[in-house]
C-alpha cells in the first residue's frame, strides 16, 4: 500500500470516528481530543488533515455530497435531495446531533455554504464562467437558506414527509433558472 493510499485511509478513519462520536454526542460536546483519542491517532496526524472539528464536519458533508453525485449516479438536484434526506433516516442521531450546535461554523452554516457553492458552480459551468448577478446571488441565497432550514426542521421532526416528498418540495422551491443546471463536474 502506497503512502497516499495510507493517508486516505487514515483520513477516512478520522472522519468515521468523528461520525461515531456524533452519533453519541451533540456536536458542541465533541472535541478534537476526543476524536484523536477515539481514532487512536496522534495530534499531528489529526492536524495534518483537519484544522479542527468544524473542518471535519465540513469535509464529511462535502465528501458525502460529492460521493452521491459521483457514485450514486445522481443525475439531477431532485435525486441528490433524495440521497440527502434518505441518508438522514439511516443516520438520524448523527444528523440531529450535528444540528444541535448553532454557533460559528455550525452544521447549518456549513450546509448553506456548500449548497450555495454547488449550485453556483453548476450555474457558472453551464454559462461558461463569469459570475452570478446581484439578483441571482440573492435568489440563490434565499433558496439555500430555506433548503437548509427545512432540512434541519425535517431532521428535528417538524415535517412529516418521506425523503422523496421532501426532495420534491426542495426541487419545487428551487429557482427555476437553476433546476436544470446540474453539478456533475465535481
Short mmCIF file of C-alpha atoms in Angstrom, two decimals:
data_model
loop_
_atom_site.label_atom_id
_atom_site.label_comp_id
_atom_site.label_asym_id
_atom_site.label_seq_id
_atom_site.Cartn_x
_atom_site.Cartn_y
_atom_site.Cartn_z
CA UNK A 1 0.00 0.00 0.00
CA UNK A 2 1.37 3.38 -1.03
CA UNK A 3 1.75 6.44 1.19
CA UNK A 4 -1.12 8.31 -0.49
CA UNK A 5 -3.46 5.37 -0.04
CA UNK A 6 -2.44 5.11 3.62
CA UNK A 7 -3.15 8.82 4.11
CA UNK A 8 -6.60 8.45 2.55
CA UNK A 9 -7.38 5.52 4.85
CA UNK A 10 -6.20 7.47 7.90
CA UNK A 11 -8.30 10.49 6.93
CA UNK A 12 -11.33 8.26 6.34
CA UNK A 13 -10.76 6.62 9.75
CA UNK A 14 -10.71 10.03 11.46
CA UNK A 15 -13.94 11.01 9.71
CA UNK A 16 -15.68 7.75 10.62
CA UNK A 17 -14.52 8.14 14.22
CA UNK A 18 -15.98 11.64 14.20
CA UNK A 19 -19.26 10.25 12.84
CA UNK A 20 -19.32 7.61 15.60
CA UNK A 21 -18.87 10.35 18.20
CA UNK A 22 -21.54 12.47 16.55
CA UNK A 23 -23.98 9.58 16.88
CA UNK A 24 -23.37 9.65 20.63
CA UNK A 25 -22.85 13.35 21.46
CA UNK A 26 -24.11 16.73 20.27
CA UNK A 27 -21.52 18.46 18.09
CA UNK A 28 -20.69 21.10 20.72
CA UNK A 29 -19.62 18.38 23.20
CA UNK A 30 -17.15 16.78 20.78
CA UNK A 31 -13.56 17.97 20.94
CA UNK A 32 -10.58 17.38 18.70
CA UNK A 33 -9.01 15.49 21.61
CA UNK A 34 -11.99 13.12 21.74
CA UNK A 35 -11.64 12.44 18.01
CA UNK A 36 -7.87 11.93 18.33
CA UNK A 37 -8.20 9.60 21.32
CA UNK A 38 -11.03 7.51 19.86
CA UNK A 39 -9.32 7.27 16.45
CA UNK A 40 -6.02 6.29 18.04
CA UNK A 41 -4.05 8.82 16.02
CA UNK A 42 -1.55 11.43 17.11
CA UNK A 43 -2.35 15.12 17.35
CA UNK A 44 -0.03 15.82 14.46
CA UNK A 45 -1.82 13.24 12.31
CA UNK A 46 -5.22 14.78 13.05
CA UNK A 47 -3.98 18.31 12.34
CA UNK A 48 -2.23 17.20 9.16
CA UNK A 49 -5.69 16.51 7.72
CA UNK A 50 -8.01 18.89 9.56
CA UNK A 51 -7.87 22.34 11.17
CA UNK A 52 -10.43 21.46 13.86
CA UNK A 53 -13.69 19.57 14.41
CA UNK A 54 -15.56 22.08 12.23
CA UNK A 55 -13.25 21.22 9.36
CA UNK A 56 -14.05 17.51 9.85
CA UNK A 57 -17.76 18.33 9.78
CA UNK A 58 -17.37 20.35 6.56
CA UNK A 59 -15.23 17.67 4.89
CA UNK A 60 -17.71 14.97 5.92
CA UNK A 61 -20.69 16.77 4.38
CA UNK A 62 -18.82 17.82 1.23
CA UNK A 63 -17.46 14.30 0.78
CA UNK A 64 -20.94 12.77 1.15
CA UNK A 65 -22.43 15.13 -1.44
CA UNK A 66 -19.56 14.57 -3.85
CA UNK A 67 -19.84 10.79 -3.45
CA UNK A 68 -23.59 10.83 -4.06
CA UNK A 69 -23.03 12.80 -7.24
CA UNK A 70 -20.22 10.50 -8.44
CA UNK A 71 -21.03 7.04 -7.06
CA UNK A 72 -24.79 7.08 -6.62
CA UNK A 73 -25.16 8.46 -10.10
CA UNK A 74 -27.42 11.35 -9.13
CA UNK A 75 -28.40 12.94 -12.41
CA UNK A 76 -30.28 15.96 -11.10
CA UNK A 77 -30.96 18.04 -7.99
CA UNK A 78 -34.03 16.05 -7.01
CA UNK A 79 -32.06 12.79 -6.92
CA UNK A 80 -29.38 14.46 -4.81
CA UNK A 81 -32.02 15.80 -2.41
CA UNK A 82 -33.44 12.27 -2.06
CA UNK A 83 -29.97 10.96 -1.16
CA UNK A 84 -29.51 13.66 1.49
CA UNK A 85 -32.89 13.01 3.10
CA UNK A 86 -32.64 9.21 2.87
CA UNK A 87 -29.20 9.21 4.49
CA UNK A 88 -30.62 11.26 7.33
CA UNK A 89 -33.12 8.50 8.03
CA UNK A 90 -30.38 5.88 8.18
CA UNK A 91 -28.14 8.03 10.39
CA UNK A 92 -30.67 10.20 12.20
CA UNK A 93 -28.78 10.52 15.50
CA UNK A 94 -25.71 11.86 13.71
CA UNK A 95 -27.71 14.46 11.78
CA UNK A 96 -29.71 15.55 14.83
CA UNK A 97 -26.55 15.93 16.92
CA UNK A 98 -24.84 17.84 14.10
CA UNK A 99 -27.68 20.37 14.07
CA UNK A 100 -27.63 20.72 17.88
CA UNK A 101 -24.85 23.34 17.65
CA UNK A 102 -25.76 26.77 16.32
CA UNK A 103 -22.58 28.83 16.77
CA UNK A 104 -19.81 29.77 14.36
CA UNK A 105 -19.14 27.15 11.67
CA UNK A 106 -22.32 25.29 12.63
CA UNK A 107 -23.67 22.44 10.55
CA UNK A 108 -26.36 24.82 9.32
CA UNK A 109 -23.73 27.28 8.07
CA UNK A 110 -21.67 24.50 6.51
CA UNK A 111 -24.65 23.09 4.64
CA UNK A 112 -25.67 26.57 3.50
CA UNK A 113 -22.16 27.43 2.29
CA UNK A 114 -21.59 24.20 0.39
CA UNK A 115 -25.10 24.14 -1.09
CA UNK A 116 -24.59 27.68 -2.36
CA UNK A 117 -21.17 26.80 -3.80
CA UNK A 118 -22.53 23.70 -5.53
CA UNK A 119 -25.47 25.42 -7.24
CA UNK A 120 -23.33 28.44 -8.13
CA UNK A 121 -20.69 26.16 -9.66
CA UNK A 122 -23.36 24.41 -11.75
CA UNK A 123 -24.74 27.75 -12.96
CA UNK A 124 -21.33 29.12 -13.88
CA UNK A 125 -20.26 25.88 -15.55
CA UNK A 126 -23.39 25.91 -17.68
CA UNK A 127 -22.93 29.51 -18.77
CA UNK A 128 -19.20 29.14 -19.40
CA UNK A 129 -17.85 31.15 -16.48
CA UNK A 130 -18.31 34.68 -15.27
CA UNK A 131 -20.15 35.35 -12.06
CA UNK A 132 -23.70 35.46 -10.82
CA UNK A 133 -25.51 38.77 -10.93
CA UNK A 134 -26.84 40.52 -7.84
CA UNK A 135 -30.39 39.18 -8.24
CA UNK A 136 -29.13 35.66 -8.95
CA UNK A 137 -27.00 35.70 -5.80
CA UNK A 138 -29.94 36.91 -3.74
CA UNK A 139 -32.29 34.24 -5.12
CA UNK A 140 -29.69 31.54 -4.59
CA UNK A 141 -29.04 32.71 -1.04
CA UNK A 142 -32.78 32.67 -0.22
CA UNK A 143 -33.13 29.21 -1.70
CA UNK A 144 -30.10 27.70 0.07
CA UNK A 145 -31.07 29.23 3.40
CA UNK A 146 -34.58 27.83 3.03
CA UNK A 147 -33.26 24.47 1.85
CA UNK A 148 -31.09 24.07 4.92
CA UNK A 149 -33.76 25.44 7.29
CA UNK A 150 -36.32 22.95 6.00
CA UNK A 151 -33.79 20.11 6.18
CA UNK A 152 -32.95 20.99 9.80
CA UNK A 153 -36.64 21.16 10.68
CA UNK A 154 -37.26 17.83 8.97
CA UNK A 155 -34.38 16.23 10.91
CA UNK A 156 -35.88 17.64 14.12
CA UNK A 157 -39.24 16.08 13.26
CA UNK A 158 -41.15 19.25 12.38
CA UNK A 159 -42.17 17.96 8.94
CA UNK A 160 -43.70 14.57 8.25
CA UNK A 161 -42.70 13.79 4.69
CA UNK A 162 -40.81 10.91 3.14
CA UNK A 163 -37.37 11.66 1.70
CA UNK A 164 -38.91 11.58 -1.77
CA UNK A 165 -41.64 14.04 -0.77
CA UNK A 166 -39.13 16.42 0.82
CA UNK A 167 -36.89 16.17 -2.25
CA UNK A 168 -39.87 17.14 -4.40
CA UNK A 169 -40.61 20.13 -2.14
CA UNK A 170 -36.98 21.29 -2.29
CA UNK A 171 -36.88 20.90 -6.05
CA UNK A 172 -40.08 22.92 -6.47
CA UNK A 173 -38.70 25.65 -4.17
CA UNK A 174 -35.50 25.89 -6.23
CA UNK A 175 -35.41 28.94 -8.53
CA UNK A 176 -36.47 27.76 -11.98
CA UNK A 177 -33.28 29.13 -13.53
CA UNK A 178 -31.23 26.58 -11.54
CA UNK A 179 -33.39 23.46 -11.70
CA UNK A 180 -31.96 22.09 -14.94
CA UNK A 181 -28.36 23.05 -14.24
CA UNK A 182 -26.55 20.03 -12.88
CA UNK A 183 -23.31 19.88 -10.89
CA UNK A 184 -21.74 16.71 -12.30
CA UNK A 185 -18.38 18.40 -12.80
CA UNK A 186 -17.38 17.72 -9.17
#
